[in-house]
């Protein structure tokens, strides 16, 4: 039996193949099943065990991992101040490096704990969509606005010109 791919970002579409048998029954491990020597199944985030039973009653199990990420960030961040950004990698894998990406590119990194959670304080200088990536997975975007500090009129105008028309 073969599965391809056996890991990747969720939703993960996997093709299962059983050779050397005329029939095969697949239990995908998530409450669903299918019959056939070649079948496809899409997994949500998590670790799954797919079991195939052939025409002789023999079984074989394959492991599949589909990665998912969540991101929680403030809707408004203050320019020049670090913002608290949190999230979770599913399934949890401690020590996984997570990268925060925004309109200006990479803006922060963190490492997951035993529960798959991460926390970072990142400088969010540009308004726009922020996402985290790890293990080939990407979180849903979070739109962040940037609040300018209270400054003297000339200083504020210079800051706006420096940041650009994205504000």
CSV table of C-alpha atoms in Angstrom, one decimal:
chain,number,residue,atom,x,y,z
A,1,UNK,CA,0.0,0.0,0.0
A,2,UNK,CA,1.0,3.5,-0.7
A,3,UNK,CA,-0.1,7.0,0.2
A,4,UNK,CA,0.9,10.2,-1.4
A,5,UNK,CA,1.5,12.7,0.1
A,6,UNK,CA,1.7,11.5,3.7
A,7,UNK,CA,2.1,15.0,5.2
A,8,UNK,CA,1.5,18.6,4.3
A,9,UNK,CA,-0.8,21.5,4.9
A,10,UNK,CA,-4.5,21.0,5.6
A,11,UNK,CA,-6.8,20.4,3.8
A,12,UNK,CA,-4.5,17.6,2.6
A,13,UNK,CA,-5.7,15.5,-0.4
A,14,UNK,CA,-4.1,12.1,-0.2
A,15,UNK,CA,-4.2,9.3,-2.9
A,16,UNK,CA,-4.1,5.8,-1.5
A,17,UNK,CA,-3.2,2.8,-3.6
A,18,UNK,CA,-3.4,-0.9,-2.7
A,19,UNK,CA,-1.6,-3.2,-5.2
A,20,UNK,CA,-1.7,-7.0,-5.5
A,21,UNK,CA,-5.3,-7.3,-4.4
A,22,UNK,CA,-8.6,-7.2,-6.3
A,23,UNK,CA,-10.5,-5.3,-3.6
A,24,UNK,CA,-9.6,-3.0,-0.8
A,25,UNK,CA,-11.6,-1.3,2.0
A,26,UNK,CA,-10.1,1.9,3.4
A,27,UNK,CA,-10.9,3.3,6.9
A,28,UNK,CA,-9.5,6.8,6.8
A,29,UNK,CA,-9.4,7.1,10.6
A,30,UNK,CA,-11.6,10.2,10.7
A,31,UNK,CA,-14.9,8.4,10.6
A,32,UNK,CA,-15.1,8.0,6.9
A,33,UNK,CA,-14.3,5.0,4.6
A,34,UNK,CA,-14.2,4.0,0.9
A,35,UNK,CA,-13.7,0.9,-1.3
A,36,UNK,CA,-11.3,0.5,-4.2
A,37,UNK,CA,-7.7,-0.2,-5.0
A,38,UNK,CA,-7.1,3.5,-5.6
A,39,UNK,CA,-9.0,6.1,-3.6
A,40,UNK,CA,-8.6,9.8,-2.7
A,41,UNK,CA,-9.4,11.4,0.6
A,42,UNK,CA,-9.0,14.9,2.0
A,43,UNK,CA,-7.9,15.3,5.6
A,44,UNK,CA,-8.4,18.2,8.0
A,45,UNK,CA,-5.6,19.3,10.4
A,46,UNK,CA,-4.4,16.5,12.6
A,47,UNK,CA,-2.7,13.1,12.7
A,48,UNK,CA,-4.6,10.3,11.1
A,49,UNK,CA,-4.1,6.5,10.7
A,50,UNK,CA,-5.6,5.1,7.5
A,51,UNK,CA,-6.2,1.3,7.5
A,52,UNK,CA,-6.7,-0.8,4.4
A,53,UNK,CA,-8.2,-4.4,4.4
A,54,UNK,CA,-7.6,-6.5,1.3
A,55,UNK,CA,-9.5,-9.4,-0.2
A,56,UNK,CA,-7.7,-11.9,2.1
A,57,UNK,CA,-8.6,-9.9,5.3
A,58,UNK,CA,-5.0,-8.7,5.8
A,59,UNK,CA,-4.7,-5.1,7.1
A,60,UNK,CA,-2.1,-2.5,6.8
A,61,UNK,CA,-2.0,1.0,8.4
A,62,UNK,CA,-0.5,4.2,7.0
A,63,UNK,CA,0.1,7.4,9.0
A,64,UNK,CA,-1.0,10.8,7.6
A,65,UNK,CA,-0.3,14.2,9.1
A,66,UNK,CA,-2.2,17.4,7.9
A,67,UNK,CA,-0.9,20.6,9.4
A,68,UNK,CA,-3.1,23.6,10.3
A,69,UNK,CA,-2.2,27.0,11.9
A,70,UNK,CA,-4.2,29.5,13.7
A,71,UNK,CA,-3.3,33.2,14.3
A,72,UNK,CA,-4.5,35.7,16.8
A,73,UNK,CA,-3.2,39.3,16.4
A,74,UNK,CA,-4.5,42.7,17.4
A,75,UNK,CA,-6.9,44.4,14.9
A,76,UNK,CA,-5.0,47.6,15.6
A,77,UNK,CA,-1.3,47.8,16.5
A,78,UNK,CA,0.6,50.9,17.7
A,79,UNK,CA,3.4,52.0,15.4
A,80,UNK,CA,6.8,51.5,16.9
A,81,UNK,CA,5.5,49.2,19.7
A,82,UNK,CA,5.6,45.4,19.8
A,83,UNK,CA,2.3,43.6,19.5
A,84,UNK,CA,1.4,40.3,21.1
A,85,UNK,CA,0.8,37.6,18.4
A,86,UNK,CA,-0.4,34.1,19.3
A,87,UNK,CA,-1.5,30.9,17.6
A,88,UNK,CA,-1.5,27.2,17.5
A,89,UNK,CA,0.0,24.5,15.3
A,90,UNK,CA,-2.3,21.4,14.8
A,91,UNK,CA,-1.2,18.7,15.4
A,92,UNK,CA,1.1,20.0,18.1
A,93,UNK,CA,4.8,19.5,17.5
A,94,UNK,CA,7.0,21.1,20.1
A,95,UNK,CA,10.0,23.1,18.9
A,96,UNK,CA,8.5,23.9,15.4
A,97,UNK,CA,9.6,27.3,14.1
A,98,UNK,CA,6.7,29.5,13.2
A,99,UNK,CA,7.3,32.6,11.0
A,100,UNK,CA,5.0,35.7,11.0
A,101,UNK,CA,4.7,37.4,7.6
A,102,UNK,CA,3.1,40.7,6.7
A,103,UNK,CA,3.1,43.3,4.0
A,104,UNK,CA,6.8,44.1,4.7
A,105,UNK,CA,7.9,40.4,4.7
A,106,UNK,CA,9.0,38.4,7.7
A,107,UNK,CA,8.3,40.3,10.9
A,108,UNK,CA,8.7,37.7,13.7
A,109,UNK,CA,9.5,34.2,14.7
A,110,UNK,CA,8.6,31.9,17.5
A,111,UNK,CA,8.8,28.2,18.5
A,112,UNK,CA,5.9,26.1,19.4
A,113,UNK,CA,5.6,24.5,22.9
A,114,UNK,CA,4.4,21.0,23.8
A,115,UNK,CA,0.8,21.9,23.1
A,116,UNK,CA,1.6,23.4,19.7
A,117,UNK,CA,1.1,27.0,21.0
A,118,UNK,CA,3.3,29.9,20.2
A,119,UNK,CA,3.6,33.5,21.4
A,120,UNK,CA,5.7,36.3,20.0
A,121,UNK,CA,6.0,40.1,20.3
A,122,UNK,CA,6.5,41.5,16.8
A,123,UNK,CA,6.8,45.0,15.4
A,124,UNK,CA,3.9,45.4,13.0
A,125,UNK,CA,4.9,48.6,11.1
A,126,UNK,CA,2.7,48.3,8.1
A,127,UNK,CA,-1.1,47.9,7.9
A,128,UNK,CA,-2.3,44.9,6.0
A,129,UNK,CA,-2.7,41.1,6.1
A,130,UNK,CA,-0.5,39.1,8.5
A,131,UNK,CA,-0.1,35.3,8.4
A,132,UNK,CA,2.0,32.7,10.1
A,133,UNK,CA,3.6,29.7,8.3
A,134,UNK,CA,5.1,26.4,9.5
A,135,UNK,CA,5.4,22.9,8.1
A,136,UNK,CA,4.1,24.1,4.7
A,137,UNK,CA,0.9,25.4,6.3
A,138,UNK,CA,-0.3,29.0,6.3
A,139,UNK,CA,-2.8,30.5,8.7
A,140,UNK,CA,-5.9,32.5,7.7
A,141,UNK,CA,-4.9,36.1,7.3
A,142,UNK,CA,-5.5,38.7,10.0
A,143,UNK,CA,-6.0,42.3,8.9
A,144,UNK,CA,-4.1,44.7,11.1
A,145,UNK,CA,-4.4,48.5,11.2
A,146,UNK,CA,-1.5,50.7,12.4
A,147,UNK,CA,-2.2,53.5,14.9
A,148,UNK,CA,0.2,56.4,14.7
A,149,UNK,CA,1.5,57.8,17.9
A,150,UNK,CA,0.4,61.3,19.0
A,151,UNK,CA,3.2,63.6,17.7
A,152,UNK,CA,3.7,67.2,16.8
A,153,UNK,CA,2.1,68.0,13.4
A,154,UNK,CA,5.4,68.2,11.5
A,155,UNK,CA,6.7,65.0,13.0
A,156,UNK,CA,3.5,63.1,12.2
A,157,UNK,CA,3.5,64.3,8.6
A,158,UNK,CA,7.1,63.1,8.2
A,159,UNK,CA,6.2,59.7,9.7
A,160,UNK,CA,3.2,59.4,7.3
A,161,UNK,CA,5.4,60.2,4.4
A,162,UNK,CA,8.0,57.7,5.5
A,163,UNK,CA,5.6,54.8,6.0
A,164,UNK,CA,3.9,55.7,2.7
A,165,UNK,CA,0.4,55.5,1.4
A,166,UNK,CA,-0.4,52.2,3.1
A,167,UNK,CA,-1.7,54.0,6.2
